[in-house]
Short mmCIF file of C-alpha atoms in Angstrom, two decimals:
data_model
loop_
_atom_site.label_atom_id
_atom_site.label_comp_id
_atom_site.label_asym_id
_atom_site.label_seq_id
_atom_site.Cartn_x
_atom_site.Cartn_y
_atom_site.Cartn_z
CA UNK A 1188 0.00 0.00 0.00
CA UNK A 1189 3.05 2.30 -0.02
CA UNK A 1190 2.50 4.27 -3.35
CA UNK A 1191 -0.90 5.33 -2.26
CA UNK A 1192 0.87 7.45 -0.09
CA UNK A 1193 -0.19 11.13 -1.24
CA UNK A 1194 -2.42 9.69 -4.03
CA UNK A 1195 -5.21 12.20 -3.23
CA UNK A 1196 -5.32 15.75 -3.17
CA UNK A 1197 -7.81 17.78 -1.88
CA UNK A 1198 -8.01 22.17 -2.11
CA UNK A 1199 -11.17 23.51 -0.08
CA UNK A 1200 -12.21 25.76 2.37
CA UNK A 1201 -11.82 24.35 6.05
CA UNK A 1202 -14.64 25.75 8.10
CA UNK A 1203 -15.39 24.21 12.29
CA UNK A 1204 -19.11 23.16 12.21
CA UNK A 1205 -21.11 24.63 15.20
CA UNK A 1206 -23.90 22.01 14.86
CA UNK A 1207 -27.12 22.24 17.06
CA UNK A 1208 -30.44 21.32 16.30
CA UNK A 1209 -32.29 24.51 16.39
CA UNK A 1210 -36.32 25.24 15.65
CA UNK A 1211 -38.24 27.34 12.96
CA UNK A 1212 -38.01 30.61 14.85
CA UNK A 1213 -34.31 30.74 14.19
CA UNK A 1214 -34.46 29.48 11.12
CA UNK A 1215 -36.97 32.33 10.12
CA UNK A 1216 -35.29 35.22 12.15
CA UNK A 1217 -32.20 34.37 9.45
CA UNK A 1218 -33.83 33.85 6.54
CA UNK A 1219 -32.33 30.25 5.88
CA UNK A 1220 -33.88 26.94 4.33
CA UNK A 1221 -33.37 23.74 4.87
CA UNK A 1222 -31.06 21.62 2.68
CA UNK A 1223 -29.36 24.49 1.55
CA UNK A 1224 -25.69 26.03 2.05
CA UNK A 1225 -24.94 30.00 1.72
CA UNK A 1226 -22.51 32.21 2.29
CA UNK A 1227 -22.91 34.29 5.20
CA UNK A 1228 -23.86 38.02 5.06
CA UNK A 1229 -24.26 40.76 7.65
CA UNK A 1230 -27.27 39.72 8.53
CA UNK A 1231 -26.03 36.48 9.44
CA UNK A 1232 -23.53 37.33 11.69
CA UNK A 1233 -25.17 37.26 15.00
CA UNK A 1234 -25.94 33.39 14.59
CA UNK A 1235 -22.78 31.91 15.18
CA UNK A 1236 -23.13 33.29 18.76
CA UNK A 1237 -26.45 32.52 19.09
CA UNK A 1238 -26.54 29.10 18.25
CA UNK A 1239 -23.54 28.05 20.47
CA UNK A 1240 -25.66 30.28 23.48
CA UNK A 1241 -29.12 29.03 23.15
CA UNK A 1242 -28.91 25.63 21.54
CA UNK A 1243 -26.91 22.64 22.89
CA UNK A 1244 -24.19 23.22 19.60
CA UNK A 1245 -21.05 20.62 18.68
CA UNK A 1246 -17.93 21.88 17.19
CA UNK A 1247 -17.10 19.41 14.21
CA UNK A 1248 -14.20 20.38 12.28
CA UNK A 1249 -15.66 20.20 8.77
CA UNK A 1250 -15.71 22.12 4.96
CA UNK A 1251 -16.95 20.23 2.71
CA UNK A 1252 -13.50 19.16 0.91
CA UNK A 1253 -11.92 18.43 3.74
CA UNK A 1254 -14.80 16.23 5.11
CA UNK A 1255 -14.54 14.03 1.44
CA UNK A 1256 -11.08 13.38 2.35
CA UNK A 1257 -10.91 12.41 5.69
CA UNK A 1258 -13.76 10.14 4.73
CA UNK A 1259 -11.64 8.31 1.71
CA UNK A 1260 -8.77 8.35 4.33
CA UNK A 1261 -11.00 6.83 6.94
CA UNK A 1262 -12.21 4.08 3.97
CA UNK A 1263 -8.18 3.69 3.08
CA UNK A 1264 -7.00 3.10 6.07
CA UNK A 1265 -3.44 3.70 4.80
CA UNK A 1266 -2.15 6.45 6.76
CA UNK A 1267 -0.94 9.60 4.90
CA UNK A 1268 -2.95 8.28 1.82
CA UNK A 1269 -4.60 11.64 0.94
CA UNK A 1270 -3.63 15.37 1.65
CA UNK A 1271 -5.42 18.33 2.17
CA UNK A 1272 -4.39 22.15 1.07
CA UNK A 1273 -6.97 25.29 2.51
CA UNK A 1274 -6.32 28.62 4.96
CA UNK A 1275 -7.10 28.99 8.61
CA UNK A 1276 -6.61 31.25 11.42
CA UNK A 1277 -3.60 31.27 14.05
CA UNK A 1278 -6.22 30.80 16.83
CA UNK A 1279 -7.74 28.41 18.67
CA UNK A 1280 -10.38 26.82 16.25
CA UNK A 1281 -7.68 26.48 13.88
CA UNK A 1282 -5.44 24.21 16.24
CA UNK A 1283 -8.36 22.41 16.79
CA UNK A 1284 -8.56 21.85 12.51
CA UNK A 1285 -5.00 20.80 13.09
CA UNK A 1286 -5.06 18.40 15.40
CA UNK A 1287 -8.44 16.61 14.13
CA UNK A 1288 -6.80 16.48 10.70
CA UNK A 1289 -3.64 14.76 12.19
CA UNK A 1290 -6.36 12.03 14.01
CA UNK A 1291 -7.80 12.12 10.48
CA UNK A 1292 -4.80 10.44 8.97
CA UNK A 1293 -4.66 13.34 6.51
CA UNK A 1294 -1.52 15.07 5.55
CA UNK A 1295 -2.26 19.21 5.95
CA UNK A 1296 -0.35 21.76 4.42
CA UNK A 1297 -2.37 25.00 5.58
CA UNK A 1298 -1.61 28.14 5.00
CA UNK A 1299 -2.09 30.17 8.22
CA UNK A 1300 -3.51 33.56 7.70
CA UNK A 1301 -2.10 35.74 10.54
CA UNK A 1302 -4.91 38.88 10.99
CA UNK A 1303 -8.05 36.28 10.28
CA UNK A 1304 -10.14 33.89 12.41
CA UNK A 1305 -11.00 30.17 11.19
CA UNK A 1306 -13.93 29.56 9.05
CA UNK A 1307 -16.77 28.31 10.71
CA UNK A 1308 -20.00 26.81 9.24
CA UNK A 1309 -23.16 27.23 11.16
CA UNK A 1310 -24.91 23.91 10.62
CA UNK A 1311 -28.68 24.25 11.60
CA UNK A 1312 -30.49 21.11 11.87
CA UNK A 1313 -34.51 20.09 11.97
CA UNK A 1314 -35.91 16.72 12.25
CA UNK A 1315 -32.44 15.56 10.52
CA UNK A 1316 -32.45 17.67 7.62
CA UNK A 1317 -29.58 20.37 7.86
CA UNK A 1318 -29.09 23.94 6.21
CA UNK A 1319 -25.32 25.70 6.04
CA UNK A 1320 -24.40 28.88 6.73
CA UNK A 1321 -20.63 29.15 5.85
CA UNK A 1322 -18.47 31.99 7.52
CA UNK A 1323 -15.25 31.84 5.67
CA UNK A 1324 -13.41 34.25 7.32
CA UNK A 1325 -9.61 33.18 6.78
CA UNK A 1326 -10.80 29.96 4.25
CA UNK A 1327 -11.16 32.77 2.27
CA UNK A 1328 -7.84 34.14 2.40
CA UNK A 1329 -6.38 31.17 0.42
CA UNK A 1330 -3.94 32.46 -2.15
CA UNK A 1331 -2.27 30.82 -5.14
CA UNK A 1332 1.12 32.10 -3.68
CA UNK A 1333 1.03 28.78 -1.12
CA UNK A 1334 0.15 26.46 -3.71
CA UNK A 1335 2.92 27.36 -5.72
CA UNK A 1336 5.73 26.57 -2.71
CA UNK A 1337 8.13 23.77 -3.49
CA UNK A 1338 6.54 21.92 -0.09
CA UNK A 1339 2.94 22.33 -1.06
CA UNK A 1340 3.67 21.82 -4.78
CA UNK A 1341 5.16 18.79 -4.32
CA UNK A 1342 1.59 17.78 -2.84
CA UNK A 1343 0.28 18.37 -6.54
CA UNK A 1344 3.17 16.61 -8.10
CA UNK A 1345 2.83 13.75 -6.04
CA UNK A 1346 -1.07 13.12 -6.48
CA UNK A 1347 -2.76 10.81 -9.20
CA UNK A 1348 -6.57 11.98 -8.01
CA UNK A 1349 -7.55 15.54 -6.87
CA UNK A 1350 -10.94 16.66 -5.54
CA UNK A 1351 -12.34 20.55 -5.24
CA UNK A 1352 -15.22 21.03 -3.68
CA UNK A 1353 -17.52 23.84 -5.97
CA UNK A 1354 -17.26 25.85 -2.90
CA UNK A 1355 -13.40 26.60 -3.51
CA UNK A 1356 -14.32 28.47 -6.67
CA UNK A 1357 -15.68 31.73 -4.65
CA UNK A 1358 -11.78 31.71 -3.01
CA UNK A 1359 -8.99 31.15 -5.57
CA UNK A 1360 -10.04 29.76 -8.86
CA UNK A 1361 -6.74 30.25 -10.01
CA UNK A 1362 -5.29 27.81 -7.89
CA UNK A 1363 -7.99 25.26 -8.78
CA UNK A 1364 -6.65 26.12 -12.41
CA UNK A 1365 -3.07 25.38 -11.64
CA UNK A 1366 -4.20 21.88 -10.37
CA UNK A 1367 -6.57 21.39 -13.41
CA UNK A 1368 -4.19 22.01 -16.04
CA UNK A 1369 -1.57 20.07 -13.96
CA UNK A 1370 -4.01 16.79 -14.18
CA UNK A 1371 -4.98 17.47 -17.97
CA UNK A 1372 -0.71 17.62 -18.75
CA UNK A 1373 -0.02 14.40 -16.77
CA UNK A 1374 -3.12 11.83 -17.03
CA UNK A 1375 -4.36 12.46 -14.00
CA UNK A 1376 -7.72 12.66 -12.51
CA UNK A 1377 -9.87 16.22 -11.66
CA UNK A 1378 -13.05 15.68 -10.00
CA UNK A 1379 -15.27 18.41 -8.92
CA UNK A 1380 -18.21 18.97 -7.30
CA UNK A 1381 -21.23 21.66 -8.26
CA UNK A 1382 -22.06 22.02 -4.28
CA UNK A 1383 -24.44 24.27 -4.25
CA UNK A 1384 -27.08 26.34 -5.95
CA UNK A 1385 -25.39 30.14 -5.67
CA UNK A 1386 -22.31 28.33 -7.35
CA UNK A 1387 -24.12 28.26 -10.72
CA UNK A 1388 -25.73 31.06 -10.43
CA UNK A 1389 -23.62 33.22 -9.16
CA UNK A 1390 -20.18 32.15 -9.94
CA UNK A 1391 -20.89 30.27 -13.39
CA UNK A 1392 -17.67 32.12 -15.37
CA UNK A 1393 -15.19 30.45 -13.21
CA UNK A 1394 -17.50 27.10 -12.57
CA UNK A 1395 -17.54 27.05 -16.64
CA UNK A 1396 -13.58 27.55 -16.52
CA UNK A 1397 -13.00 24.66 -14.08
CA UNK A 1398 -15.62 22.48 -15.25
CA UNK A 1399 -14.13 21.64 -19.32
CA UNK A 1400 -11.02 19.99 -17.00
CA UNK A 1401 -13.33 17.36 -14.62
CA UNK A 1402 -12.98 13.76 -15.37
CA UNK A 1403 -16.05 13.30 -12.88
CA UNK A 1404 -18.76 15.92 -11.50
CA UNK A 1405 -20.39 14.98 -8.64
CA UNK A 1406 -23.50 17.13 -7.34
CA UNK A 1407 -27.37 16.79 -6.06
CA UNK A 1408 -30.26 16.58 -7.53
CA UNK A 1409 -30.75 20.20 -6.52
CA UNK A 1410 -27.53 21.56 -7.83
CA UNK A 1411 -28.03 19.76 -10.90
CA UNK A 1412 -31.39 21.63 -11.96
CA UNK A 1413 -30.34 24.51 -10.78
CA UNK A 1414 -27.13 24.43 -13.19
CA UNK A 1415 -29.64 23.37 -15.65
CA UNK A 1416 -31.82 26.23 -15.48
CA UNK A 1417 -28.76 29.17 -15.53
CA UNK A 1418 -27.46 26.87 -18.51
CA UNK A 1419 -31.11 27.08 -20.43
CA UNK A 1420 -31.24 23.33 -20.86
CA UNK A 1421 -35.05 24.09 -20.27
CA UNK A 1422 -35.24 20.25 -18.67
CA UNK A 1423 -35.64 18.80 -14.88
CA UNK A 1424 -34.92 15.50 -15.83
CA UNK A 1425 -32.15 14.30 -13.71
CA UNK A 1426 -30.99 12.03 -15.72
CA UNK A 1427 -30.74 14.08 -18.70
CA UNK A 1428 -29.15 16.75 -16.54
CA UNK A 1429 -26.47 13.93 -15.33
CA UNK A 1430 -26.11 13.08 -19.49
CA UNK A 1431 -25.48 16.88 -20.54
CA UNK A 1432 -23.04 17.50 -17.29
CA UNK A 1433 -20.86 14.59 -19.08
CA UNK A 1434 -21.29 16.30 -22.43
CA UNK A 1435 -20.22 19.63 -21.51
CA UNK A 1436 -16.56 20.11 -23.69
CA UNK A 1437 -13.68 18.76 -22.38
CA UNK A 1438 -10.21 20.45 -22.00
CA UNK A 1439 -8.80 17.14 -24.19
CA UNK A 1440 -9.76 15.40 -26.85
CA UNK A 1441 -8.36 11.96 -25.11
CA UNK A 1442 -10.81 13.41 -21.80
CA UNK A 1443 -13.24 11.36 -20.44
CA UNK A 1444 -16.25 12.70 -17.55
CA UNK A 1445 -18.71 10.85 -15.62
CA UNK A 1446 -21.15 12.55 -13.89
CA UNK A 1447 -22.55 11.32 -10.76
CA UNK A 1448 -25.82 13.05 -9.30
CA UNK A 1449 -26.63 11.57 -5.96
CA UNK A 1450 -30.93 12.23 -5.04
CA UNK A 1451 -31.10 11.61 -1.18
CA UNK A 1452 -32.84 8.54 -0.65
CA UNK A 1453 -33.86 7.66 -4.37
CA UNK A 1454 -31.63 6.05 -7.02
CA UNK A 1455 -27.73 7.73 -7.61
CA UNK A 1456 -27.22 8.71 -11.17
CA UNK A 1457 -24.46 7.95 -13.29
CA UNK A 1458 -23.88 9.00 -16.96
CA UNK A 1459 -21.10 7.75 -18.70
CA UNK A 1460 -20.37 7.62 -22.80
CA UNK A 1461 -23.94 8.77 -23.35
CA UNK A 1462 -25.69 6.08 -21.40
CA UNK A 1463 -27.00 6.73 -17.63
CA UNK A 1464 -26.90 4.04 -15.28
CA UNK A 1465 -29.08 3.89 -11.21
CA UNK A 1466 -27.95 2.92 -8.42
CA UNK A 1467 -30.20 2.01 -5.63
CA UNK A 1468 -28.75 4.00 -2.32
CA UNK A 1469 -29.26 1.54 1.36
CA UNK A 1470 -32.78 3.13 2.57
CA UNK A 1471 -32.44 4.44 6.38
CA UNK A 1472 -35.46 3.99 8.21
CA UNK A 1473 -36.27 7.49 10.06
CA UNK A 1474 -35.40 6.91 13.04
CA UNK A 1475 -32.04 6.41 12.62
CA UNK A 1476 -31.56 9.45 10.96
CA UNK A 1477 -29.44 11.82 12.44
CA UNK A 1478 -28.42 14.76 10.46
CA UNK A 1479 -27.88 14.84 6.50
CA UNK A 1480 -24.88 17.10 7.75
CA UNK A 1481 -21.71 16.07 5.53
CA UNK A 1482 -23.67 12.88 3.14
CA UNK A 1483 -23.26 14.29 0.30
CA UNK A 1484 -19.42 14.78 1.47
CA UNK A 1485 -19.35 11.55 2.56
CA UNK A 1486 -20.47 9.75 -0.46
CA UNK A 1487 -17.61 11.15 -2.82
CA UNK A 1488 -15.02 10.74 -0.02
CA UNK A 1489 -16.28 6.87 -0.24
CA UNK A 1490 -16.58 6.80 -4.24
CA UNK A 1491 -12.71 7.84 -4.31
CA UNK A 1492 -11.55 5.75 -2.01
CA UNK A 1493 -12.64 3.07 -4.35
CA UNK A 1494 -11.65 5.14 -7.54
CA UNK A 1495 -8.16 5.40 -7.11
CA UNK A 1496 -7.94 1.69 -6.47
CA UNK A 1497 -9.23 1.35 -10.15
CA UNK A 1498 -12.51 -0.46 -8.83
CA UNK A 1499 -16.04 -0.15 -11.21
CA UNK A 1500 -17.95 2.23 -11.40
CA UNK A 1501 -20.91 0.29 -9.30
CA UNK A 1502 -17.84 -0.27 -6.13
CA UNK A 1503 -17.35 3.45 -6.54
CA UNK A 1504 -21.19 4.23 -5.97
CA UNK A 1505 -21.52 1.34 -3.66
CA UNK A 1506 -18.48 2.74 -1.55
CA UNK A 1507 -20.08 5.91 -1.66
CA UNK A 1508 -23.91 5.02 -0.58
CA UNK A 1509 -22.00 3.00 2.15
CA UNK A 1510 -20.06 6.16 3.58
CA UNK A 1511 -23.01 8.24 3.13
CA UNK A 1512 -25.21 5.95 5.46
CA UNK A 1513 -22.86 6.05 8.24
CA UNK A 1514 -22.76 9.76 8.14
CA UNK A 1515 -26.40 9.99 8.50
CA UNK A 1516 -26.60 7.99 11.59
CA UNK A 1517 -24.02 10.31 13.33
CA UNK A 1518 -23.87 14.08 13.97
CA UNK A 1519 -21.54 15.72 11.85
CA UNK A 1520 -19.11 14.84 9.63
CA UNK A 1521 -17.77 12.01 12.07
CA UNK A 1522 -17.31 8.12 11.65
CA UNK A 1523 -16.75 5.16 14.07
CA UNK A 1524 -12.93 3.88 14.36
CA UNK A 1525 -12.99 1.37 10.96
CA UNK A 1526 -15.24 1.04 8.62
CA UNK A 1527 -16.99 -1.84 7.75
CA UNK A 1528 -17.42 -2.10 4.00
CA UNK A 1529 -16.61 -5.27 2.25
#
């Protein structure tokens, strides 16, 4: 297992979770929806303290990039496996990062922004379903400058498989360039995710830009209509969605993409060389359910742990489901010691 050491490379925004289950009062008083993720404004601002005051609230170190990886490290177990590259604080949340990371197995090469807190996300949950409320704060400080070191290069040299969570795109789309056009010039696999709905619609230049370079796409069944809809595809099939995603031009002619839309409960989607295949997902009954915070997360951090092994397609999805379910049963982002997938 030796040369998957530093196979994967992930580039995101690491953000501490302050999870509580909250009710529809707060929800209203800040304008937030379930099974959505935002950016925080002004208005938001006072949340982060009220949540941790009035409700009983769990710091999880999360972001969704970094919660993918520690999942396919968690699924590897083969220390040092993956890597992670984002910007925290110098402050207490971000030792925190730190030190979780190094539990994590993963290898971290943060760049510590000196004058800026941590991100945090403000994770509000109701009868299991969650709704995100990302302050970046120093996540969004990332700058290409730290990518380009020899130390943290070398992270990007040594990788085969790299992962960007959509989210990334808002911070430094030119490093997510770098590492795109590194992985088109040396065979190497770009995956991507669409993560949420203000990505397309707000930010669909530099989505567009990063997109033509993904081998794979992941997203929701959400994000994928809304990308749809900004596109003018004038459809809400899924499926059809999932078949256009792996259609949209490539940066090389030799390029392959598979796009993999993922529909909560019902069937995952998978379109490949102009066919779509399903994939059943394992049904949770209700009570079990815990939060939905970090599935989505989960599932690709399972599908790659499977990927870079060269497994099909169907042990990718399977992986992926199986990651996902765990999640769910657990607050957070969080998993027991091994995993149990066979």
């Amino acid at each position: 297992m030796a040369s998957y050491e530093g196979i994967l490379l992930g580039m995101g925004n690491p953000l501490l979770d302050i999870s509580a289950i909250v009710d529809n009062d707060f929800l209203q008083k800040y304008d937030i929806t379930l099974n959505n993720a935002i950016l925080a404004e002004d208005k938001h601002k006072p949340m982060y303290e009220e949540i941790a005051e009035k409700f009983n609230a769990e710091y999880i170190a999360g972001g969704a990039t970094q919660n993918s990886i520690k999942v396919a490290q968690w699924m590897l177990q083969v220390p040092g496996a993956t890597s992670f590259i984002g910007c925290i604080g110098k402050d207490k949340f971000g030792e925190e990062m730190k030190k979780n990371a190094k539990l994590a197995g993963v290898n971290v090469h943060y760049y510590e922004d000196e004058t800026t807190p941590t991100g945090t996300c403000a994770v509000c949950v109701i009868g299991g379903e969650r709704s995100l409320v990302a302050n970046l704060s120093a996540a969004n400080c990332y700058k290409s400058e730290h990518l380009k070191k020899p130390e943290n290069w070398a992270l990007v040299e040594k990788a085969k498989y790299f992962y960007i969570a959509g989210f990334f795109l808002t911070v430094s789309p030119e490093s997510i360039q770098l590492v795109a056009e590194h992985a088109a010039a040396n065979n190497k696999i770009f995956t991507m995710n669409l993560s949420a709905t203000f990505i397309s619609e707000f930010f669909t230049d530099v989505q567009e830009k990063a997109l033509v370079y993904t081998n794979f796409i992941f997203g929701n069944e959400t994000e994928a209509r809304t990308f749809s809809k900004v596109h003018g595809w004038e459809t809400d099939n899924v499926e059809e969605i999932a078949l256009k995603l792996s259609e949209w031009p490539k940066a090389s002619e030799t390029q392959k993409r598979i796009a993999v839309i993922t529909q909560g409960a019902d069937p995952v989607i998978v379109a490949e060389d102009g066919k779509v295949k399903k994939f059943p997902v394992i049904l949770l009954p209700k009570e079990k359910l815990v939060d939905t915070n970090g599935a989505g997360d989960a599932f690709v951090g399972g599908f790659l742990s499977q990927l870079l092994q060269e497994k099909p397609i169907e042990e990718c999805v399977r992986a992926g489901s199986y990651a996902a379910n765990v999640i769910i049963q657990r607050s957070g982002c969080t998993y027991p010691e091994k995993p149990d997938f066979h």
